Amino acid sequence: MLSPRQLFLLNTAQTSPFPRLLEIERAEGMYLYDHSGKSYMDLVSGFAVSNIGHRHPRVVQAIKDQADKYLHLTVYGEYVQSPQVRFAEKLSSVLPASLSSVYFVNSGAEATEGAMKLAKRYTGRSEIIACRNSYHGSTQGALSVMGNEYYKQAYRPLLPGIRFIEFNNLHDLEQINSETAAIIIETIQGEAGVRVPDPEYMWALRKRCDETGTLLILDEIQTGFGRTGKLFGFENFNIKPDILLLAKGMGGGMPIGAFISSIEVMSVLQENPILGHITTFGGHPVSCAAGLANLEVILEENLYDEVADKESLFKKYLQHPEIKEIRGKGLMLSIQLSTFEQVEYVSNYCSDKGIIIDWFLHCDTAMRIAPPLIISEEEIRLACTIILEALDSYLP
């Protein structure tokens, strides 16, 4: 009889030649547990998904309660479904008044796709600007605005009318002009190794979009829901997007995403043609119920209030000659090392010791630190101790 690992390799599509192959039986809070009962502290939150920890009781109960009522009913946007309505209302209540129309989708990549279509339709323009080293998903449209040719070259031709500028470069903002439908930009670049822009750059970006009638799409797929110490990353810069992208930490572990704009902008998807964007499972009732519970937990427990202090603790404890720099904001951090081999060694060492860390698509010489917001000081200290042990034991 084949083992689960053998079946995984035989029947499950692979995304790399070297999957981690951890066999996880259950998860709770900060931890994953394998079939032997060994625990793993999750320092990446399932890639910025489990912001309130794995299987939060409020989220699990919301899932059970909704499953007792109904699951999928019809395509998105036809029936009045309470989980969608309540979640959209709650999201609107914590966002600027101009972001009051929520289009629920299945993922961050689909949010990107919907936002690009929306910007073209509303402005009547076709050009979209993105940033080098950006990541917005890996579907065809989202891949077109990815700023790394390595991941795109095998899939060309992609969408026309895409131009790239340097992130956090004030001079490059001059390339935004009256032909530009939108600029899509991460509030903080994630897969580039966590690059935080200067406030002056973000203010100038907003101003340039206003001057040219260009829509500003802020990708908060990784930075949303408390990750940076604010509920949404753009709050750190005192600007507002025209279109906001959300996913990952949105559903408390359930698959869901959204693109959000004003009623005026979003209304163009209703006609010429009607059904301007369609999704069958977007805004799934169970995912929306989970998302609402997730947001309520973040707000009621003020989970982002201590994020800045926890950032400081990581920076305090992670002092080592091999650490070149620690970048980031809140619990979205990047530990810069020298080589990928060093990062890989540290990652494997930590995994053996029960700590899960990872690296970045566009910056494989840095380690990703993005734990659930519920991580304690004791857990931070323990994780940092093991990371330092790994660095001490590395022999190039």
Short mmCIF file of C-alpha atoms in Angstrom, two decimals:
data_model
loop_
_atom_site.label_atom_id
_atom_site.label_comp_id
_atom_site.label_asym_id
_atom_site.label_seq_id
_atom_site.Cartn_x
_atom_site.Cartn_y
_atom_site.Cartn_z
CA MET A 1 0.00 0.00 0.00
CA LEU A 2 1.37 3.38 -1.01
CA SER A 3 2.03 5.97 1.70
CA PRO A 4 0.40 9.43 1.64
CA ARG A 5 3.76 10.89 0.63
CA GLN A 6 4.05 8.51 -2.32
CA LEU A 7 0.47 9.25 -3.37
CA PHE A 8 1.18 12.99 -3.10
CA LEU A 9 4.10 12.66 -5.48
CA LEU A 10 2.19 10.33 -7.80
CA ASN A 11 -1.23 12.01 -8.07
CA THR A 12 -0.89 15.62 -6.91
CA ALA A 13 0.47 18.13 -9.42
CA GLN A 14 3.86 19.40 -8.32
CA THR A 15 4.95 23.03 -8.37
CA SER A 16 8.67 22.49 -7.77
CA PRO A 17 11.20 19.64 -7.82
CA PHE A 18 11.69 19.97 -4.05
CA PRO A 19 8.42 20.21 -2.07
CA ARG A 20 8.75 20.29 1.71
CA LEU A 21 6.75 17.05 2.10
CA LEU A 22 5.62 17.77 5.65
CA GLU A 23 2.63 15.54 6.44
CA ILE A 24 0.36 17.72 8.56
CA GLU A 25 -2.46 16.07 10.49
CA ARG A 26 -3.91 19.10 12.26
CA ALA A 27 -3.31 22.76 13.04
CA GLU A 28 -4.17 25.04 15.94
CA GLY A 29 -3.22 28.64 16.70
CA MET A 30 0.49 29.12 15.98
CA TYR A 31 1.20 25.45 15.30
CA LEU A 32 0.98 22.67 12.73
CA TYR A 33 1.23 19.04 13.87
CA ASP A 34 2.43 16.05 11.85
CA HIS A 35 1.31 12.41 12.07
CA SER A 36 3.78 11.73 14.91
CA GLY A 37 2.53 14.67 16.96
CA LYS A 38 5.56 16.85 16.30
CA SER A 39 4.69 20.54 16.36
CA TYR A 40 5.85 23.21 13.93
CA MET A 41 5.60 26.89 14.77
CA ASP A 42 4.29 28.57 11.61
CA LEU A 43 6.35 31.70 11.03
CA VAL A 44 4.84 32.32 7.59
CA SER A 45 1.10 31.97 8.40
CA GLY A 46 0.49 29.80 5.36
CA PHE A 47 1.94 32.74 3.39
CA ALA A 48 0.15 35.62 5.15
CA VAL A 49 -3.18 33.78 5.33
CA SER A 50 -3.65 32.73 8.95
CA ASN A 51 -3.30 36.18 10.52
CA ILE A 52 -5.39 35.18 13.55
CA GLY A 53 -3.83 31.73 13.76
CA HIS A 54 -4.96 28.37 12.45
CA ARG A 55 -8.52 27.23 13.14
CA HIS A 56 -9.59 30.14 15.30
CA PRO A 57 -12.70 29.00 17.24
CA ARG A 58 -14.80 31.92 15.99
CA VAL A 59 -13.97 31.12 12.38
CA VAL A 60 -14.58 27.39 12.80
CA GLN A 61 -17.95 28.07 14.43
CA ALA A 62 -18.94 30.48 11.66
CA ILE A 63 -18.09 27.82 9.07
CA LYS A 64 -20.17 25.20 10.89
CA ASP A 65 -23.11 27.55 11.35
CA GLN A 66 -23.17 28.53 7.68
CA ALA A 67 -22.74 24.93 6.51
CA ASP A 68 -25.93 24.11 8.41
CA LYS A 69 -27.82 26.72 6.36
CA TYR A 70 -26.60 26.54 2.77
CA LEU A 71 -23.45 26.23 0.68
CA HIS A 72 -23.23 27.41 -2.94
CA LEU A 73 -26.54 28.67 -4.33
CA THR A 74 -25.80 30.40 -7.63
CA VAL A 75 -23.23 32.53 -9.41
CA TYR A 76 -22.03 35.65 -7.62
CA GLY A 77 -24.26 38.72 -7.72
CA GLU A 78 -27.71 37.21 -8.32
CA TYR A 79 -29.16 36.27 -4.92
CA VAL A 80 -29.14 38.27 -1.71
CA GLN A 81 -27.00 36.03 0.48
CA SER A 82 -26.60 37.08 4.09
CA PRO A 83 -22.92 36.11 4.51
CA GLN A 84 -21.93 38.23 1.49
CA VAL A 85 -24.08 41.17 2.52
CA ARG A 86 -22.90 41.21 6.14
CA PHE A 87 -19.25 40.81 5.23
CA ALA A 88 -19.38 43.53 2.55
CA GLU A 89 -21.09 45.87 5.01
CA LYS A 90 -18.44 45.22 7.66
CA LEU A 91 -15.58 45.73 5.22
CA SER A 92 -17.09 48.98 3.98
CA SER A 93 -17.44 50.22 7.56
CA VAL A 94 -13.68 49.99 8.17
CA LEU A 95 -12.59 51.39 4.80
CA PRO A 96 -12.66 54.95 3.42
CA ALA A 97 -16.10 56.03 2.18
CA SER A 98 -14.88 55.86 -1.42
CA LEU A 99 -14.30 52.10 -1.04
CA SER A 100 -17.87 50.98 -0.52
CA SER A 101 -18.55 48.52 -3.33
CA VAL A 102 -17.12 45.03 -2.76
CA TYR A 103 -16.77 42.43 -5.49
CA PHE A 104 -15.98 39.07 -3.87
CA VAL A 105 -13.82 36.59 -5.79
CA ASN A 106 -11.93 33.39 -5.02
CA SER A 107 -8.32 34.53 -4.72
CA GLY A 108 -5.83 37.36 -4.94
CA ALA A 109 -5.04 36.55 -8.57
CA GLU A 110 -8.72 36.84 -9.51
CA ALA A 111 -8.92 40.13 -7.60
CA THR A 112 -6.05 41.37 -9.77
CA GLU A 113 -7.79 40.22 -12.93
CA GLY A 114 -11.05 41.90 -11.96
CA ALA A 115 -9.34 45.15 -11.02
CA MET A 116 -7.45 45.34 -14.32
CA LYS A 117 -10.68 44.83 -16.27
CA LEU A 118 -12.46 47.40 -14.13
CA ALA A 119 -9.77 50.04 -14.65
CA LYS A 120 -9.79 49.58 -18.42
CA ARG A 121 -13.57 49.67 -18.59
CA TYR A 122 -13.96 52.75 -16.37
CA THR A 123 -11.22 54.87 -17.94
CA GLY A 124 -11.58 53.72 -21.54
CA ARG A 125 -7.80 53.39 -21.61
CA SER A 126 -5.73 50.25 -22.21
CA GLU A 127 -2.30 50.87 -20.68
CA ILE A 128 -1.47 49.48 -17.24
CA ILE A 129 1.72 50.25 -15.36
CA ALA A 130 3.23 47.88 -12.79
CA CYS A 131 6.51 47.75 -10.88
CA ARG A 132 9.60 45.68 -11.43
CA ASN A 133 9.87 42.77 -8.97
CA SER A 134 6.14 42.96 -8.31
CA TYR A 135 3.91 39.95 -7.67
CA HIS A 136 0.14 40.04 -8.15
CA GLY A 137 -0.69 36.38 -8.85
CA SER A 138 0.09 33.87 -11.59
CA THR A 139 -2.95 33.73 -13.87
CA GLN A 140 -2.34 35.14 -17.36
CA GLY A 141 -3.39 38.71 -16.62
CA ALA A 142 -1.75 38.79 -13.21
CA LEU A 143 1.38 37.25 -14.69
CA SER A 144 1.43 40.06 -17.25
CA VAL A 145 1.93 42.60 -14.46
CA MET A 146 4.49 40.50 -12.58
CA GLY A 147 7.78 42.33 -12.60
CA ASN A 148 10.13 39.36 -12.98
CA GLU A 149 10.84 37.99 -16.45
CA TYR A 150 12.09 34.62 -15.17
CA TYR A 151 8.57 33.57 -14.17
CA LYS A 152 7.00 34.95 -17.37
CA GLN A 153 9.28 33.96 -20.20
CA ALA A 154 7.82 30.49 -20.73
CA TYR A 155 4.24 31.82 -21.07
CA ARG A 156 4.56 34.64 -23.56
CA PRO A 157 2.80 36.23 -25.36
CA LEU A 158 1.03 37.83 -22.40
CA LEU A 159 -1.17 40.93 -22.26
CA PRO A 160 -0.08 43.90 -24.38
CA GLY A 161 -0.06 47.46 -23.07
CA ILE A 162 1.88 46.75 -19.87
CA ARG A 163 4.81 48.95 -18.83
CA PHE A 164 7.08 48.67 -15.81
CA ILE A 165 8.64 51.27 -13.55
CA GLU A 166 10.99 51.05 -10.57
CA PHE A 167 9.28 50.73 -7.19
CA ASN A 168 9.94 53.68 -4.86
CA ASN A 169 11.53 55.74 -7.64
CA LEU A 170 10.02 59.23 -7.73
CA HIS A 171 11.40 60.05 -11.19
CA ASP A 172 9.68 57.03 -12.76
CA LEU A 173 6.25 58.33 -11.73
CA GLU A 174 6.50 60.73 -14.67
CA GLN A 175 5.76 57.74 -16.91
CA ILE A 176 2.17 57.71 -15.63
CA ASN A 177 0.25 59.79 -18.15
CA SER A 178 -3.18 60.47 -19.67
CA GLU A 179 -3.02 57.16 -21.57
CA THR A 180 -2.61 55.10 -18.41
CA ALA A 181 -5.73 53.31 -17.18
CA ALA A 182 -4.19 52.27 -13.88
CA ILE A 183 -1.02 51.63 -11.99
CA ILE A 184 -1.09 48.45 -9.95
CA ILE A 185 1.32 48.45 -7.06
CA GLU A 186 1.85 46.58 -3.81
CA THR A 187 1.56 48.87 -0.81
CA ILE A 188 4.67 47.06 0.43
CA GLN A 189 6.42 44.83 -2.09
CA GLY A 190 6.25 41.27 -0.77
CA GLU A 191 7.97 38.77 -3.06
CA ALA A 192 10.72 41.30 -3.78
CA GLY A 193 11.89 40.63 -0.23
CA VAL A 194 9.63 43.07 1.65
CA ARG A 195 10.40 46.53 0.31
CA VAL A 196 8.72 49.39 2.18
CA PRO A 197 8.30 52.58 0.10
CA ASP A 198 9.03 56.06 1.36
CA PRO A 199 5.91 58.01 2.42
CA GLU A 200 6.93 60.78 0.01
CA TYR A 201 6.83 58.29 -2.85
CA MET A 202 3.34 57.11 -1.97
CA TRP A 203 2.06 60.68 -1.69
CA ALA A 204 3.62 61.57 -5.05
CA LEU A 205 2.11 58.43 -6.58
CA ARG A 206 -1.37 59.41 -5.40
CA LYS A 207 -0.87 62.96 -6.68
CA ARG A 208 0.35 61.80 -10.10
CA CYS A 209 -2.65 59.50 -10.50
CA ASP A 210 -4.99 62.38 -9.65
CA GLU A 211 -3.27 64.64 -12.18
CA THR A 212 -3.55 62.14 -15.03
CA GLY A 213 -6.93 60.56 -14.27
CA THR A 214 -5.18 57.23 -13.65
CA LEU A 215 -6.72 54.76 -11.21
CA LEU A 216 -4.49 53.69 -8.33
CA ILE A 217 -4.82 49.96 -7.65
CA LEU A 218 -3.25 49.05 -4.31
CA ASP A 219 -2.50 45.37 -3.88
CA GLU A 220 -3.04 44.61 -0.19
CA ILE A 221 -3.23 40.86 -0.69
CA GLN A 222 -0.31 40.34 1.72
CA THR A 223 -0.42 43.58 3.71
CA GLY A 224 -4.10 43.58 4.68
CA PHE A 225 -5.86 42.57 7.88
CA GLY A 226 -3.38 43.80 10.46
CA ARG A 227 -0.15 42.43 9.04
CA THR A 228 1.70 45.80 9.05
CA GLY A 229 0.35 47.11 12.36
CA LYS A 230 -2.58 48.84 10.67
CA LEU A 231 -5.76 47.16 9.51
CA PHE A 232 -4.73 47.97 5.94
CA GLY A 233 -1.24 48.82 4.76
CA PHE A 234 -2.20 52.06 3.00
CA GLU A 235 -3.12 53.53 6.38
CA ASN A 236 0.62 53.73 7.12
CA PHE A 237 0.99 56.27 4.30
CA ASN A 238 -2.16 58.38 4.67
CA ILE A 239 -3.36 57.76 1.12
CA LYS A 240 -6.39 56.04 -0.39
CA PRO A 241 -6.52 53.77 -3.44
CA ASP A 242 -9.15 53.91 -6.15
CA ILE A 243 -9.28 50.12 -6.22
CA LEU A 244 -8.19 47.89 -3.34
CA LEU A 245 -7.17 44.24 -3.70
CA LEU A 246 -7.63 41.85 -0.77
CA ALA A 247 -7.20 38.10 -0.21
CA LYS A 248 -4.88 35.84 1.87
CA GLY A 249 -5.53 37.03 5.45
CA MET A 250 -9.12 37.88 4.54
CA GLY A 251 -10.80 34.53 5.17
CA GLY A 252 -9.31 33.21 8.37
CA GLY A 253 -7.97 30.25 6.40
CA MET A 254 -10.77 29.96 3.85
CA PRO A 255 -10.31 30.86 0.15
CA ILE A 256 -11.63 34.31 -0.68
CA GLY A 257 -10.52 37.56 -2.27
CA ALA A 258 -12.05 40.88 -3.29
CA PHE A 259 -11.51 43.95 -5.39
CA ILE A 260 -13.15 47.02 -3.87
CA SER A 261 -13.89 50.44 -5.32
CA SER A 262 -16.54 53.15 -5.32
CA ILE A 263 -20.10 52.46 -6.44
CA GLU A 264 -19.51 54.81 -9.38
CA VAL A 265 -16.44 52.95 -10.64
CA MET A 266 -17.80 49.47 -9.95
CA SER A 267 -21.08 50.21 -11.71
CA VAL A 268 -19.44 50.02 -15.16
CA LEU A 269 -19.35 46.23 -14.87
CA GLN A 270 -23.17 46.19 -15.03
CA GLU A 271 -23.59 47.12 -18.68
CA ASN A 272 -21.99 47.40 -22.13
CA PRO A 273 -21.57 44.48 -21.67
CA ILE A 274 -23.65 43.26 -18.77
CA LEU A 275 -21.92 40.73 -16.52
CA GLY A 276 -18.62 42.55 -17.02
CA HIS A 277 -16.97 40.20 -14.56
CA ILE A 278 -18.37 36.79 -13.67
CA THR A 279 -17.42 34.30 -10.99
CA THR A 280 -19.31 31.16 -10.03
CA PHE A 281 -17.81 30.56 -6.60
CA GLY A 282 -16.68 34.09 -5.72
CA GLY A 283 -18.11 35.18 -2.38
CA HIS A 284 -18.87 31.59 -1.40
CA PRO A 285 -21.23 31.74 1.61
CA VAL A 286 -18.96 29.67 3.86
CA SER A 287 -15.89 31.73 2.96
CA CYS A 288 -17.77 34.99 3.56
CA ALA A 289 -19.03 33.76 6.95
CA ALA A 290 -15.46 32.83 7.86
CA GLY A 291 -14.15 36.17 6.57
CA LEU A 292 -16.62 38.13 8.66
CA ALA A 293 -15.68 36.18 11.79
CA ASN A 294 -11.99 36.69 10.98
CA LEU A 295 -12.42 40.47 10.64
CA GLU A 296 -14.48 40.67 13.84
CA VAL A 297 -11.75 38.84 15.76
CA ILE A 298 -9.07 41.21 14.45
CA LEU A 299 -11.15 44.27 15.40
CA GLU A 300 -12.54 43.10 18.74
CA GLU A 301 -9.21 41.74 19.99
CA ASN A 302 -7.24 44.69 18.57
CA LEU A 303 -4.74 42.21 17.16
CA TYR A 304 -2.81 44.82 15.18
CA ASP A 305 -2.20 47.04 18.22
CA GLU A 306 0.79 44.95 19.38
CA VAL A 307 2.21 44.22 15.94
CA ALA A 308 4.76 47.07 16.05
CA ASP A 309 6.04 45.85 19.43
CA LYS A 310 6.39 42.31 18.06
CA GLU A 311 8.29 43.67 15.06
CA SER A 312 10.70 45.33 17.51
CA LEU A 313 11.18 42.05 19.38
CA PHE A 314 12.18 40.20 16.21
CA LYS A 315 14.65 42.95 15.38
CA LYS A 316 15.97 42.93 18.96
CA TYR A 317 16.56 39.17 19.11
CA LEU A 318 17.77 38.63 15.54
CA GLN A 319 21.23 40.09 15.93
CA HIS A 320 23.90 38.13 14.07
CA PRO A 321 26.89 38.94 11.84
CA GLU A 322 25.36 36.92 8.98
CA ILE A 323 22.17 39.01 9.01
CA LYS A 324 22.83 41.89 6.62
CA GLU A 325 19.53 43.68 7.11
CA ILE A 326 16.00 43.19 8.48
CA ARG A 327 13.42 44.90 6.26
CA GLY A 328 9.71 45.29 6.62
CA LYS A 329 6.88 46.66 8.65
CA GLY A 330 4.95 44.97 11.44
CA LEU A 331 4.93 41.20 11.07
CA MET A 332 5.87 41.31 7.41
CA LEU A 333 9.63 40.97 7.69
CA SER A 334 12.57 39.92 5.57
CA ILE A 335 15.89 38.73 6.99
CA GLN A 336 18.58 39.42 4.41
CA LEU A 337 21.40 36.86 4.23
CA SER A 338 24.15 36.38 1.62
CA THR A 339 23.20 33.38 -0.50
CA PHE A 340 20.29 31.12 -1.35
CA GLU A 341 22.31 28.15 -0.02
CA GLN A 342 22.48 29.88 3.35
CA VAL A 343 18.76 30.59 3.33
CA GLU A 344 17.97 27.01 2.33
CA TYR A 345 20.17 25.62 5.08
CA VAL A 346 18.62 27.83 7.75
CA SER A 347 15.11 26.98 6.52
CA ASN A 348 15.80 23.23 6.66
CA TYR A 349 17.53 23.48 10.05
CA CYS A 350 14.58 25.41 11.48
CA SER A 351 12.09 22.91 10.03
CA ASP A 352 13.95 20.07 11.73
CA LYS A 353 13.67 22.03 14.99
CA GLY A 354 9.95 22.70 14.50
CA ILE A 355 10.04 26.23 13.05
CA ILE A 356 8.65 26.95 9.56
CA ILE A 357 10.22 29.82 7.63
CA ASP A 358 10.57 30.40 3.88
CA TRP A 359 12.03 32.69 1.23
CA PHE A 360 10.73 34.96 -1.55
CA LEU A 361 10.08 34.45 -5.25
CA HIS A 362 12.10 37.47 -6.35
CA CYS A 363 14.63 37.50 -3.49
CA ASP A 364 15.85 34.04 -2.58
CA THR A 365 18.71 35.37 -0.46
CA ALA A 366 16.28 36.54 2.23
CA MET A 367 14.06 34.69 4.71
CA ARG A 368 10.37 35.41 5.16
CA ILE A 369 9.07 36.11 8.68
CA ALA A 370 5.29 36.59 8.72
CA PRO A 371 3.79 34.76 11.71
CA PRO A 372 0.19 34.94 12.88
CA LEU A 373 -0.48 38.18 14.72
CA ILE A 374 -1.16 36.16 17.88
CA ILE A 375 2.49 35.13 18.31
CA SER A 376 3.72 35.68 21.89
CA GLU A 377 6.99 37.19 23.09
CA GLU A 378 8.08 33.76 24.34
CA GLU A 379 7.42 32.24 20.92
CA ILE A 380 9.30 35.07 19.20
CA ARG A 381 12.27 34.53 21.50
CA LEU A 382 12.27 30.76 20.89
CA ALA A 383 11.99 31.14 17.11
CA CYS A 384 14.80 33.68 17.02
CA THR A 385 17.02 31.45 19.17
CA ILE A 386 16.65 28.59 16.68
CA ILE A 387 17.27 30.87 13.69
CA LEU A 388 20.47 32.11 15.34
CA GLU A 389 21.52 28.52 16.08
CA ALA A 390 21.06 27.71 12.41
CA LEU A 391 23.19 30.67 11.36
CA ASP A 392 25.90 29.68 13.86
CA SER A 393 26.03 26.13 12.51
CA TYR A 394 26.10 27.02 8.81
CA LEU A 395 29.37 26.11 7.10
CA PRO A 396 29.59 27.36 3.48
#
